[in-house]
Amino acid sequence: MSGPVLENYIDGAFVASGATETLELVNPVDESVLARSPISTGADVDAAMRAAERAFASWGRTTPSVRQKALLRLADAVEAHSAEIVAAQCRNTGQPAAVVAAEEVAVGADQLRFFAGAARLLEGRAAGEYLEGFTSYVRREPIGVVAQVTPWNYPFMMAIWKIGPALAAGNTIVLKPSDTTPESTLVLAGISKGILPDGVLNVVLGDANTGAELVRHPTPGLVSITGSVRAGIAVAGSAAQQLKRAHLELGGKAPAIVFPDADLEKAALGIAQAAFFNGGQDCTAATRLLVHESIHDEFVAAVAKCAEQLRPGLPDDPDSFYGPLNNRGHFDAVLGKLAALPAHVTVVTGGKRLGDKGFFVEPTIVTGVRQHDALVQEETFGPVLTVQPFTDAEHAIALANDVRYALASSIWTGNHAIAEKFTRALDFGAVWVNCHIPLVAEMPHGGFKYSGYGKDLSAYSVEEYTRIKHVMSAHD
């Protein structure tokens, strides 16, 4: 193996892991080996937890204004180090550099500023005499040390979504980034030096076994993961053994439902972009197009035309819409699903690998799928959009809700009554109307059913990282 060995960030310093095993970090653009990452051991995790525990003794008692100032300074530092963050992330993901700069770094700085404000706006019931002779009030307190695990699809942004609310609430952190995309998170940790007290933010590298060490460790009071359903179930089960709280943001299988009265040109472009942004490696991606039978053929043709213009490319190519899939295992899995399509499915566009180097896949649209096909029911997490016709509103709602995921959805119509009906009936944590995929810091993100529980973003996510204490004082 070749390349430098990355280091953990513990107690305000980069330190070598005690691990004897390492992982190769592979550039998904050209499949070259970039570096090696340690599979951190239980001893590494324990060192990070002890550092976080020591830091909580003071950080947990800071005032909201102190935490606000730190988060604002961190946001400024993120912007100042944008080029470094983008370069680090593009090495690991192959994403278009302009997209990382605009959609993760700039947006991440804005989200940190939101959490800086949210630090000073925690809410609880008013103090009062709910029992004669006694006054009661509520304290909302930080949990303590929290363990966090982030995925590889948006490494930097997901790190911000984790640390922002946790720090705003006064917690300290041990975070494990994905084993394939750790570098932008390490840059974030490095620029936090001198802004956050030592030990407040710790980053431990490794694989699923290292993540399991985080969850099993007795110190954290909450474990938060963004990842697959399989990983979420494992984390929830392990956390339950010690009655730890879990925060799970898992997969999605989002429908985009199109009625004939929609602005079809706008809908075709919007759905194509929502399906293929980041190569479809997005849990909120539009993965299932449900279109009224009366416009099925013409609308599929319109979406396919848009899709063919959203081509993948290299990080420095200003015309590329998305980059490669993240890693060899995922790339092979997506191509395997496309190679095993049932006979009743028609590939309208795409369906193949692009080029002979790197993990690039064409934007793909398939029709003729049936509701119980694996391609409809299971998350592909790639640039694949399935299409199904529907006859009326009730049929569309039944098709949309008949999956185990419940994260995101969209309805496209010019009829206000239809839109209102669907915002109530769709069983998903987010419902977009005449758009699909925009997110804002002020609104919560999270799903139901197999998409997990708990909210990212918004003041609700800060509440996730707090505990509530009732205080009652006798008057006499």
Tab-separated table of C-alpha atoms in Angstrom:
chain	number	residue	atom	x	y	z
A	1	MET	CA	0.000	0.000	0.000
A	2	SER	CA	1.078	3.571	-0.625
A	3	GLY	CA	0.307	7.088	0.482
A	4	PRO	CA	0.428	8.857	3.829
A	5	VAL	CA	-1.372	7.487	6.867
A	6	LEU	CA	-4.044	9.863	8.165
A	7	GLU	CA	-4.262	10.696	11.856
A	8	ASN	CA	-7.086	11.046	14.355
A	9	TYR	CA	-7.899	14.409	15.915
A	10	ILE	CA	-8.115	14.030	19.688
A	11	ASP	CA	-7.950	16.637	22.435
A	12	GLY	CA	-7.017	19.445	20.056
A	13	ALA	CA	-4.189	17.647	18.214
A	14	PHE	CA	-3.635	15.238	15.346
A	15	VAL	CA	-2.355	11.975	16.774
A	16	ALA	CA	-1.367	8.671	15.222
A	17	SER	CA	-3.733	5.797	15.814
A	18	GLY	CA	-2.539	2.732	17.655
A	19	ALA	CA	-4.094	0.628	14.894
A	20	THR	CA	-2.058	-1.951	13.022
A	21	GLU	CA	-4.615	-2.177	10.195
A	22	THR	CA	-5.294	0.525	7.623
A	23	LEU	CA	-7.676	1.135	4.739
A	24	GLU	CA	-6.742	2.434	1.309
A	25	LEU	CA	-8.442	5.680	0.330
A	26	VAL	CA	-9.242	5.370	-3.368
A	27	ASN	CA	-9.941	8.298	-5.674
A	28	PRO	CA	-13.248	7.372	-7.367
A	29	VAL	CA	-12.340	9.437	-10.435
A	30	ASP	CA	-9.307	7.396	-11.510
A	31	GLU	CA	-9.141	4.588	-8.902
A	32	SER	CA	-5.700	5.665	-7.680
A	33	VAL	CA	-4.731	5.210	-4.034
A	34	LEU	CA	-4.646	8.562	-2.240
A	35	ALA	CA	-3.681	7.676	1.309
A	36	ARG	CA	-4.255	5.178	4.067
A	37	SER	CA	-6.664	5.577	6.936
A	38	PRO	CA	-6.288	3.732	10.248
A	39	ILE	CA	-8.939	1.334	11.490
A	40	SER	CA	-8.901	2.945	14.903
A	41	THR	CA	-9.004	0.654	17.903
A	42	GLY	CA	-11.016	0.629	21.089
A	43	ALA	CA	-8.068	2.347	22.771
A	44	ASP	CA	-8.227	5.193	20.244
A	45	VAL	CA	-11.955	5.561	20.811
A	46	ASP	CA	-11.451	5.512	24.568
A	47	ALA	CA	-8.824	8.277	24.348
A	48	ALA	CA	-11.230	10.425	22.345
A	49	MET	CA	-14.076	9.760	24.770
A	50	ARG	CA	-11.929	10.676	27.759
A	51	ALA	CA	-10.865	13.908	26.050
A	52	ALA	CA	-14.498	14.769	25.315
A	53	GLU	CA	-15.488	13.949	28.884
A	54	ARG	CA	-12.813	16.249	30.297
A	55	ALA	CA	-13.800	19.049	27.936
A	56	PHE	CA	-17.484	18.740	28.823
A	57	ALA	CA	-16.738	19.696	32.405
A	58	SER	CA	-16.203	23.285	31.230
A	59	TRP	CA	-17.876	23.444	27.790
A	60	GLY	CA	-21.140	22.116	29.183
A	61	ARG	CA	-21.273	25.060	31.614
A	62	THR	CA	-20.620	27.785	29.048
A	63	THR	CA	-23.326	30.337	28.362
A	64	PRO	CA	-25.188	30.260	25.048
A	65	SER	CA	-23.492	33.490	24.027
A	66	VAL	CA	-20.054	31.880	24.385
A	67	ARG	CA	-21.111	28.933	22.243
A	68	GLN	CA	-22.654	31.318	19.724
A	69	LYS	CA	-19.399	33.235	19.346
A	70	ALA	CA	-17.446	30.014	18.855
A	71	LEU	CA	-19.823	28.776	16.154
A	72	LEU	CA	-19.729	32.134	14.376
A	73	ARG	CA	-15.933	32.070	14.401
A	74	LEU	CA	-15.984	28.498	13.106
A	75	ALA	CA	-18.307	29.565	10.274
A	76	ASP	CA	-15.876	32.331	9.318
A	77	ALA	CA	-12.988	29.845	9.398
A	78	VAL	CA	-14.911	27.440	7.150
A	79	GLU	CA	-15.336	30.174	4.561
A	80	ALA	CA	-11.698	31.220	4.855
A	81	HIS	CA	-10.550	27.617	4.297
A	82	SER	CA	-13.061	26.843	1.541
A	83	ALA	CA	-10.460	25.944	-1.074
A	84	GLU	CA	-8.719	23.529	1.292
A	85	ILE	CA	-11.981	21.851	2.263
A	86	VAL	CA	-13.108	21.535	-1.354
A	87	ALA	CA	-9.799	20.039	-2.463
A	88	ALA	CA	-9.817	17.508	0.379
A	89	GLN	CA	-13.374	16.443	-0.309
A	90	CYS	CA	-13.002	16.189	-4.073
A	91	ARG	CA	-10.044	13.828	-3.583
A	92	ASN	CA	-12.344	11.473	-1.690
A	93	THR	CA	-15.605	11.882	-3.609
A	94	GLY	CA	-14.837	13.162	-7.121
A	95	GLN	CA	-17.733	15.593	-6.810
A	96	PRO	CA	-17.692	18.750	-8.951
A	97	ALA	CA	-15.584	21.274	-7.046
A	98	ALA	CA	-18.027	24.107	-7.724
A	99	VAL	CA	-20.861	22.056	-6.222
A	100	VAL	CA	-18.891	21.266	-3.068
A	101	ALA	CA	-17.931	24.920	-2.658
A	102	ALA	CA	-21.474	26.210	-3.130
A	103	GLU	CA	-23.656	23.449	-1.707
A	104	GLU	CA	-21.556	22.142	1.166
A	105	VAL	CA	-18.954	24.679	2.247
A	106	ALA	CA	-20.909	27.921	1.746
A	107	VAL	CA	-24.140	26.326	2.925
A	108	GLY	CA	-22.299	24.675	5.827
A	109	ALA	CA	-21.020	28.043	7.024
A	110	ASP	CA	-24.552	29.428	6.829
A	111	GLN	CA	-25.883	26.477	8.809
A	112	LEU	CA	-23.262	27.009	11.518
A	113	ARG	CA	-24.465	30.603	11.788
A	114	PHE	CA	-28.015	29.366	12.172
A	115	PHE	CA	-26.971	27.022	14.975
A	116	ALA	CA	-25.048	29.874	16.590
A	117	GLY	CA	-28.339	31.756	16.855
A	118	ALA	CA	-30.269	28.678	17.920
A	119	ALA	CA	-27.873	28.261	20.845
A	120	ARG	CA	-29.524	31.298	22.405
A	121	LEU	CA	-33.112	30.291	21.731
A	122	LEU	CA	-33.747	27.090	23.662
A	123	GLU	CA	-37.347	26.811	24.800
A	124	GLY	CA	-39.309	25.264	27.679
A	125	ARG	CA	-42.534	25.762	29.588
A	126	ALA	CA	-42.921	28.941	31.585
A	127	ALA	CA	-42.117	28.792	35.295
A	128	GLY	CA	-45.306	28.709	37.328
A	129	GLU	CA	-47.231	27.434	40.310
A	130	TYR	CA	-48.786	24.249	38.991
A	131	LEU	CA	-49.254	22.990	42.546
A	132	GLU	CA	-50.240	25.374	45.295
A	133	GLY	CA	-47.225	26.334	47.394
A	134	PHE	CA	-44.670	25.239	44.823
A	135	THR	CA	-42.987	26.812	41.797
A	136	SER	CA	-41.870	24.634	38.911
A	137	TYR	CA	-39.676	25.304	35.930
A	138	VAL	CA	-37.817	23.348	33.290
A	139	ARG	CA	-34.081	23.230	32.670
A	140	ARG	CA	-32.955	22.171	29.218
A	141	GLU	CA	-29.417	20.828	29.566
A	142	PRO	CA	-26.787	19.302	27.264
A	143	ILE	CA	-26.584	15.522	27.255
A	144	GLY	CA	-22.803	15.401	27.710
A	145	VAL	CA	-20.566	13.482	25.321
A	146	VAL	CA	-22.248	12.416	22.083
A	147	ALA	CA	-21.011	9.952	19.452
A	148	GLN	CA	-21.668	10.734	15.806
A	149	VAL	CA	-21.179	8.845	12.541
A	150	THR	CA	-21.367	10.542	9.140
A	151	PRO	CA	-21.794	9.082	5.616
A	152	TRP	CA	-19.799	9.448	2.417
A	153	ASN	CA	-22.333	11.150	0.154
A	154	TYR	CA	-21.983	14.693	1.577
A	155	PRO	CA	-19.074	14.330	4.004
A	156	PHE	CA	-18.558	17.966	4.939
A	157	MET	CA	-22.202	18.984	5.095
A	158	MET	CA	-23.131	15.943	7.161
A	159	ALA	CA	-20.359	16.787	9.631
A	160	ILE	CA	-21.842	20.280	9.983
A	161	TRP	CA	-25.327	18.840	10.493
A	162	LYS	CA	-23.952	16.705	13.320
A	163	ILE	CA	-21.640	19.073	15.144
A	164	GLY	CA	-23.698	22.266	14.734
A	165	PRO	CA	-26.678	21.398	16.956
A	166	ALA	CA	-24.588	19.311	19.358
A	167	LEU	CA	-22.175	22.183	20.024
A	168	ALA	CA	-24.972	24.749	20.182
A	169	ALA	CA	-26.594	22.736	22.978
A	170	GLY	CA	-23.324	22.474	24.931
A	171	ASN	CA	-22.256	18.897	24.198
A	172	THR	CA	-18.816	17.564	23.337
A	173	ILE	CA	-18.301	15.224	20.408
A	174	VAL	CA	-16.524	12.117	19.178
A	175	LEU	CA	-17.237	11.839	15.453
A	176	LYS	CA	-16.345	9.088	13.007
A	177	PRO	CA	-16.528	10.053	9.318
A	178	SER	CA	-17.078	7.462	6.620
A	179	ASP	CA	-14.048	5.296	5.996
A	180	THR	CA	-13.937	6.396	2.328
A	181	THR	CA	-14.326	10.171	2.828
A	182	PRO	CA	-12.568	11.374	5.994
A	183	GLU	CA	-10.384	14.187	4.688
A	184	SER	CA	-12.746	17.190	4.631
A	185	THR	CA	-13.835	16.336	8.180
A	186	LEU	CA	-10.200	16.312	9.273
A	187	VAL	CA	-9.748	19.770	7.743
A	188	LEU	CA	-12.790	20.945	9.699
A	189	ALA	CA	-11.309	19.538	12.896
A	190	GLY	CA	-7.995	21.218	12.215
A	191	ILE	CA	-9.475	24.664	11.632
A	192	SER	CA	-11.492	24.330	14.848
A	193	LYS	CA	-8.228	24.483	16.839
A	194	GLY	CA	-8.185	27.697	18.840
A	195	ILE	CA	-11.900	28.247	18.218
A	196	LEU	CA	-13.267	25.280	20.145
A	197	PRO	CA	-11.556	24.287	23.396
A	198	ASP	CA	-9.399	21.173	23.136
A	199	GLY	CA	-11.440	18.006	23.457
A	200	VAL	CA	-14.768	19.564	22.469
A	201	LEU	CA	-14.544	18.102	18.943
A	202	ASN	CA	-12.713	14.819	18.367
A	203	VAL	CA	-12.507	12.860	15.114
A	204	VAL	CA	-11.674	9.147	15.068
A	205	LEU	CA	-11.099	7.370	11.750
A	206	GLY	CA	-12.023	3.813	10.943
A	207	ASP	CA	-14.541	1.389	9.524
A	208	ALA	CA	-17.806	-0.091	10.771
A	209	ASN	CA	-15.975	-1.862	13.576
A	210	THR	CA	-14.642	1.470	14.837
A	211	GLY	CA	-18.160	2.875	14.651
A	212	ALA	CA	-19.360	-0.047	16.731
A	213	GLU	CA	-16.701	0.809	19.325
A	214	LEU	CA	-18.139	4.330	19.544
A	215	VAL	CA	-21.640	3.007	20.107
A	216	ARG	CA	-20.567	0.412	22.684
A	217	HIS	CA	-18.446	2.814	24.694
A	218	PRO	CA	-20.128	3.633	28.029
A	219	THR	CA	-19.455	7.387	27.860
A	220	PRO	CA	-21.758	8.873	25.187
A	221	GLY	CA	-25.336	9.549	26.183
A	222	LEU	CA	-26.564	9.786	22.594
A	223	VAL	CA	-25.449	8.183	19.337
A	224	SER	CA	-26.317	9.872	16.046
A	225	ILE	CA	-25.807	8.261	12.655
A	226	THR	CA	-26.622	9.168	9.089
A	227	GLY	CA	-26.344	6.035	6.994
A	228	SER	CA	-28.036	2.909	5.715
A	229	VAL	CA	-31.001	1.147	7.291
A	230	ARG	CA	-28.744	-1.799	8.114
A	231	ALA	CA	-26.293	0.448	9.951
A	232	GLY	CA	-29.099	2.298	11.714
A	233	ILE	CA	-30.661	-0.896	13.018
A	234	ALA	CA	-27.275	-2.077	14.291
A	235	VAL	CA	-26.634	1.245	16.049
A	236	ALA	CA	-30.101	1.380	17.606
A	237	GLY	CA	-29.799	-2.198	18.852
A	238	SER	CA	-26.366	-1.627	20.344
A	239	ALA	CA	-27.366	1.678	21.936
A	240	ALA	CA	-30.397	0.032	23.495
A	241	GLN	CA	-28.126	-2.335	25.429
A	242	GLN	CA	-27.054	0.639	27.560
A	243	LEU	CA	-30.318	2.596	27.232
A	244	LYS	CA	-28.599	5.274	25.181
A	245	ARG	CA	-30.604	7.619	23.039
A	246	ALA	CA	-30.236	7.154	19.287
A	247	HIS	CA	-30.725	9.629	16.450
A	248	LEU	CA	-31.097	7.907	13.073
A	249	GLU	CA	-31.240	9.546	9.640
A	250	LEU	CA	-31.372	6.644	7.226
A	251	GLY	CA	-32.444	5.859	3.675
A	252	GLY	CA	-35.121	7.158	1.359
A	253	LYS	CA	-37.124	6.229	-1.703
A	254	ALA	CA	-38.727	9.529	-2.605
A	255	PRO	CA	-41.645	9.727	-5.028
A	256	ALA	CA	-42.194	12.698	-7.325
A	257	ILE	CA	-45.853	12.770	-8.328
A	258	VAL	CA	-46.819	14.695	-11.478
A	259	PHE	CA	-50.338	15.709	-12.501
A	260	PRO	CA	-51.287	16.921	-15.995
A	261	ASP	CA	-52.005	20.439	-14.723
A	262	ALA	CA	-48.426	20.942	-13.519
A	263	ASP	CA	-45.927	23.155	-15.317
A	264	LEU	CA	-44.545	20.154	-17.162
A	265	GLU	CA	-41.401	21.827	-18.501
A	266	LYS	CA	-40.437	23.021	-15.019
A	267	ALA	CA	-41.355	19.657	-13.512
A	268	ALA	CA	-39.279	17.680	-16.032
A	269	LEU	CA	-36.125	19.679	-15.346
A	270	GLY	CA	-36.697	19.852	-11.590
A	271	ILE	CA	-37.250	16.110	-11.258
A	272	ALA	CA	-34.277	15.239	-13.462
A	273	GLN	CA	-32.028	17.459	-11.367
A	274	ALA	CA	-33.441	16.025	-8.122
A	275	ALA	CA	-32.939	12.479	-9.388
A	276	PHE	CA	-29.342	12.850	-10.575
A	277	PHE	CA	-27.824	15.494	-8.304
A	278	ASN	CA	-24.732	14.013	-6.656
A	279	GLY	CA	-25.197	10.953	-8.835
A	280	GLY	CA	-28.405	10.083	-6.995
A	281	GLN	CA	-26.348	9.522	-3.829
A	282	ASP	CA	-28.832	11.434	-1.737
A	283	CYS	CA	-31.433	9.978	0.607
A	284	THR	CA	-33.930	12.647	-0.525
A	285	ALA	CA	-33.277	12.153	-4.262
A	286	ALA	CA	-36.299	11.801	-6.518
A	287	THR	CA	-36.049	8.088	-7.227
A	288	ARG	CA	-39.625	7.189	-8.190
A	289	LEU	CA	-41.475	9.222	-10.818
A	290	LEU	CA	-45.234	8.715	-10.556
A	291	VAL	CA	-46.904	10.385	-13.539
A	292	HIS	CA	-50.543	10.543	-14.566
A	293	GLU	CA	-51.269	8.012	-17.291
A	294	SER	CA	-52.590	10.681	-19.662
A	295	ILE	CA	-49.167	12.353	-19.954
A	296	HIS	CA	-46.917	9.380	-19.247
A	297	ASP	CA	-45.133	9.042	-22.573
A	298	GLU	CA	-44.607	12.725	-23.310
A	299	PHE	CA	-43.426	13.492	-19.787
A	300	VAL	CA	-40.999	10.572	-19.682
A	301	ALA	CA	-39.529	11.820	-22.957
A	302	ALA	CA	-39.158	15.321	-21.491
A	303	VAL	CA	-37.412	14.057	-18.345
A	304	ALA	CA	-35.129	11.827	-20.411
A	305	LYS	CA	-34.124	14.788	-22.574
A	306	CYS	CA	-33.220	16.762	-19.444
A	307	ALA	CA	-31.365	13.803	-17.950
A	308	GLU	CA	-29.189	13.375	-21.010
A	309	GLN	CA	-27.971	16.962	-20.565
A	310	LEU	CA	-26.974	16.383	-16.901
A	311	ARG	CA	-23.764	14.555	-17.590
A	312	PRO	CA	-21.219	13.323	-15.034
A	313	GLY	CA	-17.660	14.572	-15.206
A	314	LEU	CA	-14.429	15.433	-13.427
A	315	PRO	CA	-14.237	17.694	-10.355
A	316	ASP	CA	-12.677	20.589	-12.266
A	317	ASP	CA	-15.089	20.378	-15.215
A	318	PRO	CA	-17.505	23.339	-14.914
A	319	ASP	CA	-20.051	21.535	-17.103
A	320	SER	CA	-20.281	18.336	-15.052
A	321	PHE	CA	-23.502	17.949	-13.088
A	322	TYR	CA	-22.303	15.107	-10.870
A	323	GLY	CA	-19.233	13.003	-10.262
A	324	PRO	CA	-18.579	9.285	-9.881
A	325	LEU	CA	-20.193	6.937	-7.415
A	326	ASN	CA	-18.202	6.941	-4.231
A	327	ASN	CA	-16.507	3.563	-4.052
A	328	ARG	CA	-15.965	0.295	-5.848
A	329	GLY	CA	-18.397	-1.720	-3.734
A	330	HIS	CA	-21.234	0.735	-4.263
A	331	PHE	CA	-20.421	1.123	-7.964
A	332	ASP	CA	-20.557	-2.627	-8.487
A	333	ALA	CA	-23.817	-2.879	-6.558
A	334	VAL	CA	-25.558	-0.231	-8.674
A	335	LEU	CA	-24.338	-1.753	-11.939
A	336	GLY	CA	-25.412	-5.155	-10.652
A	337	LYS	CA	-28.963	-3.922	-10.111
A	338	LEU	CA	-29.059	-2.457	-13.626
A	339	ALA	CA	-27.723	-5.695	-15.095
A	340	ALA	CA	-30.444	-7.700	-13.321
A	341	LEU	CA	-33.475	-5.690	-14.451
A	342	PRO	CA	-36.623	-7.780	-14.944
A	343	ALA	CA	-37.737	-8.488	-18.508
A	344	HIS	CA	-40.753	-6.210	-18.125
A	345	VAL	CA	-38.551	-3.133	-17.540
A	346	THR	CA	-37.480	-0.790	-20.357
A	347	VAL	CA	-34.377	1.389	-20.126
A	348	VAL	CA	-35.330	4.751	-21.641
A	349	THR	CA	-31.886	6.291	-21.282
A	350	GLY	CA	-28.573	5.376	-19.643
A	351	GLY	CA	-28.145	2.134	-17.763
A	352	LYS	CA	-24.411	1.667	-18.256
A	353	ARG	CA	-21.000	2.544	-16.951
A	354	LEU	CA	-19.509	5.684	-18.456
A	355	GLY	CA	-15.895	5.272	-19.564
A	356	ASP	CA	-13.434	2.606	-18.465
A	357	LYS	CA	-11.819	4.360	-15.511
A	358	GLY	CA	-13.482	5.635	-12.365
A	359	PHE	CA	-16.902	4.851	-10.947
A	360	PHE	CA	-19.077	6.816	-13.381
A	361	VAL	CA	-22.630	5.719	-14.247
A	362	GLU	CA	-24.922	7.270	-16.858
A	363	PRO	CA	-28.123	9.026	-15.723
A	364	THR	CA	-30.667	6.240	-16.056
A	365	ILE	CA	-34.463	6.207	-16.458
A	366	VAL	CA	-36.479	2.990	-16.572
A	367	THR	CA	-40.170	2.424	-17.266
A	368	GLY	CA	-42.410	-0.602	-16.917
A	369	VAL	CA	-41.456	-1.254	-13.305
A	370	ARG	CA	-43.967	-2.875	-10.976
A	371	GLN	CA	-44.646	-1.803	-7.416
A	372	HIS	CA	-42.987	-4.803	-5.805
A	373	ASP	CA	-39.864	-4.777	-7.975
A	374	ALA	CA	-36.686	-4.405	-5.923
A	375	LEU	CA	-35.794	-1.306	-7.948
A	376	VAL	CA	-38.976	0.357	-6.644
A	377	GLN	CA	-38.853	-0.921	-3.088
A	378	GLU	CA	-35.148	-0.766	-2.242
A	379	GLU	CA	-32.805	2.196	-2.167
A	380	THR	CA	-30.444	2.209	-5.166
A	381	PHE	CA	-28.539	5.338	-4.101
A	382	GLY	CA	-27.376	5.936	-7.641
A	383	PRO	CA	-28.427	7.833	-10.795
A	384	VAL	CA	-31.518	5.710	-11.419
A	385	LEU	CA	-35.108	6.975	-11.756
A	386	THR	CA	-38.026	4.542	-12.068
A	387	VAL	CA	-41.326	5.541	-13.691
A	388	GLN	CA	-44.858	4.340	-12.920
A	389	PRO	CA	-48.178	5.631	-14.283
A	390	PHE	CA	-51.139	6.336	-12.006
A	391	THR	CA	-54.838	6.739	-12.751
A	392	ASP	CA	-56.065	9.142	-10.066
A	393	ALA	CA	-55.097	10.793	-6.779
A	394	GLU	CA	-55.902	7.795	-4.609
A	395	HIS	CA	-53.871	5.495	-6.839
A	396	ALA	CA	-50.904	7.895	-6.700
A	397	ILE	CA	-51.058	8.104	-2.894
A	398	ALA	CA	-51.208	4.321	-2.592
A	399	LEU	CA	-48.175	3.850	-4.843
A	400	ALA	CA	-46.213	6.632	-3.155
A	401	ASN	CA	-46.736	5.343	0.392
A	402	ASP	CA	-46.247	1.660	-0.405
A	403	VAL	CA	-42.526	1.520	0.475
A	404	ARG	CA	-40.815	1.085	3.825
A	405	TYR	CA	-38.985	4.417	3.567
A	406	ALA	CA	-40.618	7.697	4.553
A	407	LEU	CA	-38.138	10.536	4.238
A	408	ALA	CA	-39.048	12.833	1.342
A	409	SER	CA	-41.566	13.289	-1.464
A	410	SER	CA	-42.890	15.871	-3.909
A	411	ILE	CA	-46.152	16.724	-5.621
A	412	TRP	CA	-46.259	18.667	-8.883
A	413	THR	CA	-49.579	20.305	-9.723
A	414	GLY	CA	-51.236	23.631	-10.453
A	415	ASN	CA	-54.250	22.668	-8.358
A	416	HIS	CA	-54.101	23.976	-4.789
A	417	ALA	CA	-56.676	21.475	-3.534
A	418	ILE	CA	-54.662	18.534	-4.903
A	419	ALA	CA	-51.493	19.915	-3.358
A	420	GLU	CA	-53.134	20.260	0.044
A	421	LYS	CA	-54.607	16.758	-0.171
A	422	PHE	CA	-51.190	15.278	-0.878
A	423	THR	CA	-49.316	17.211	1.800
A	424	ARG	CA	-51.638	15.530	4.311
A	425	ALA	CA	-51.739	12.092	2.721
A	426	LEU	CA	-48.086	11.535	1.842
A	427	ASP	CA	-46.396	9.573	4.637
A	428	PHE	CA	-43.013	11.259	4.465
A	429	GLY	CA	-41.034	13.623	6.684
A	430	ALA	CA	-40.839	16.231	3.932
A	431	VAL	CA	-43.301	17.090	1.183
A	432	TRP	CA	-42.195	19.520	-1.510
A	433	VAL	CA	-44.788	21.209	-3.728
A	434	ASN	CA	-43.637	22.003	-7.287
A	435	CYS	CA	-40.014	21.516	-6.265
A	436	HIS	CA	-37.863	18.697	-4.950
A	437	ILE	CA	-34.675	18.678	-2.823
A	438	PRO	CA	-34.208	22.260	-1.475
A	439	LEU	CA	-33.347	22.367	2.236
A	440	VAL	CA	-33.030	25.306	4.613
A	441	ALA	CA	-31.403	25.489	8.034
A	442	GLU	CA	-34.600	26.759	9.656
A	443	MET	CA	-36.733	23.705	8.745
A	444	PRO	CA	-36.350	20.141	10.106
A	445	HIS	CA	-35.046	17.230	8.054
A	446	GLY	CA	-35.890	13.666	9.034
A	447	GLY	CA	-38.255	10.841	8.245
A	448	PHE	CA	-40.482	8.091	9.549
A	449	LYS	CA	-40.590	4.286	9.331
A	450	TYR	CA	-37.338	2.800	7.964
A	451	SER	CA	-35.985	6.268	7.263
A	452	GLY	CA	-35.272	6.572	10.970
A	453	TYR	CA	-36.201	9.057	13.670
A	454	GLY	CA	-34.944	12.359	14.974
A	455	LYS	CA	-34.470	15.629	13.121
A	456	ASP	CA	-31.472	17.317	11.548
A	457	LEU	CA	-31.388	21.067	10.923
A	458	SER	CA	-33.735	23.586	12.597
A	459	ALA	CA	-34.244	24.243	16.295
A	460	TYR	CA	-35.685	20.734	16.580
A	461	SER	CA	-32.224	19.271	15.972
A	462	VAL	CA	-30.773	21.336	18.828
A	463	GLU	CA	-33.489	19.927	21.097
A	464	GLU	CA	-32.374	16.407	20.076
A	465	TYR	CA	-29.080	17.116	21.841
A	466	THR	CA	-30.627	18.233	25.124
A	467	ARG	CA	-32.251	16.622	28.139
A	468	ILE	CA	-35.093	18.116	30.177
A	469	LYS	CA	-35.045	18.471	33.924
A	470	HIS	CA	-37.984	19.523	36.111
A	471	VAL	CA	-37.095	21.731	39.087
A	472	MET	CA	-39.691	22.321	41.852
A	473	SER	CA	-39.226	24.640	44.815
A	474	ALA	CA	-41.445	24.779	47.916
A	475	HIS	CA	-42.522	28.261	48.967
A	476	ASP	CA	-42.215	27.436	52.671
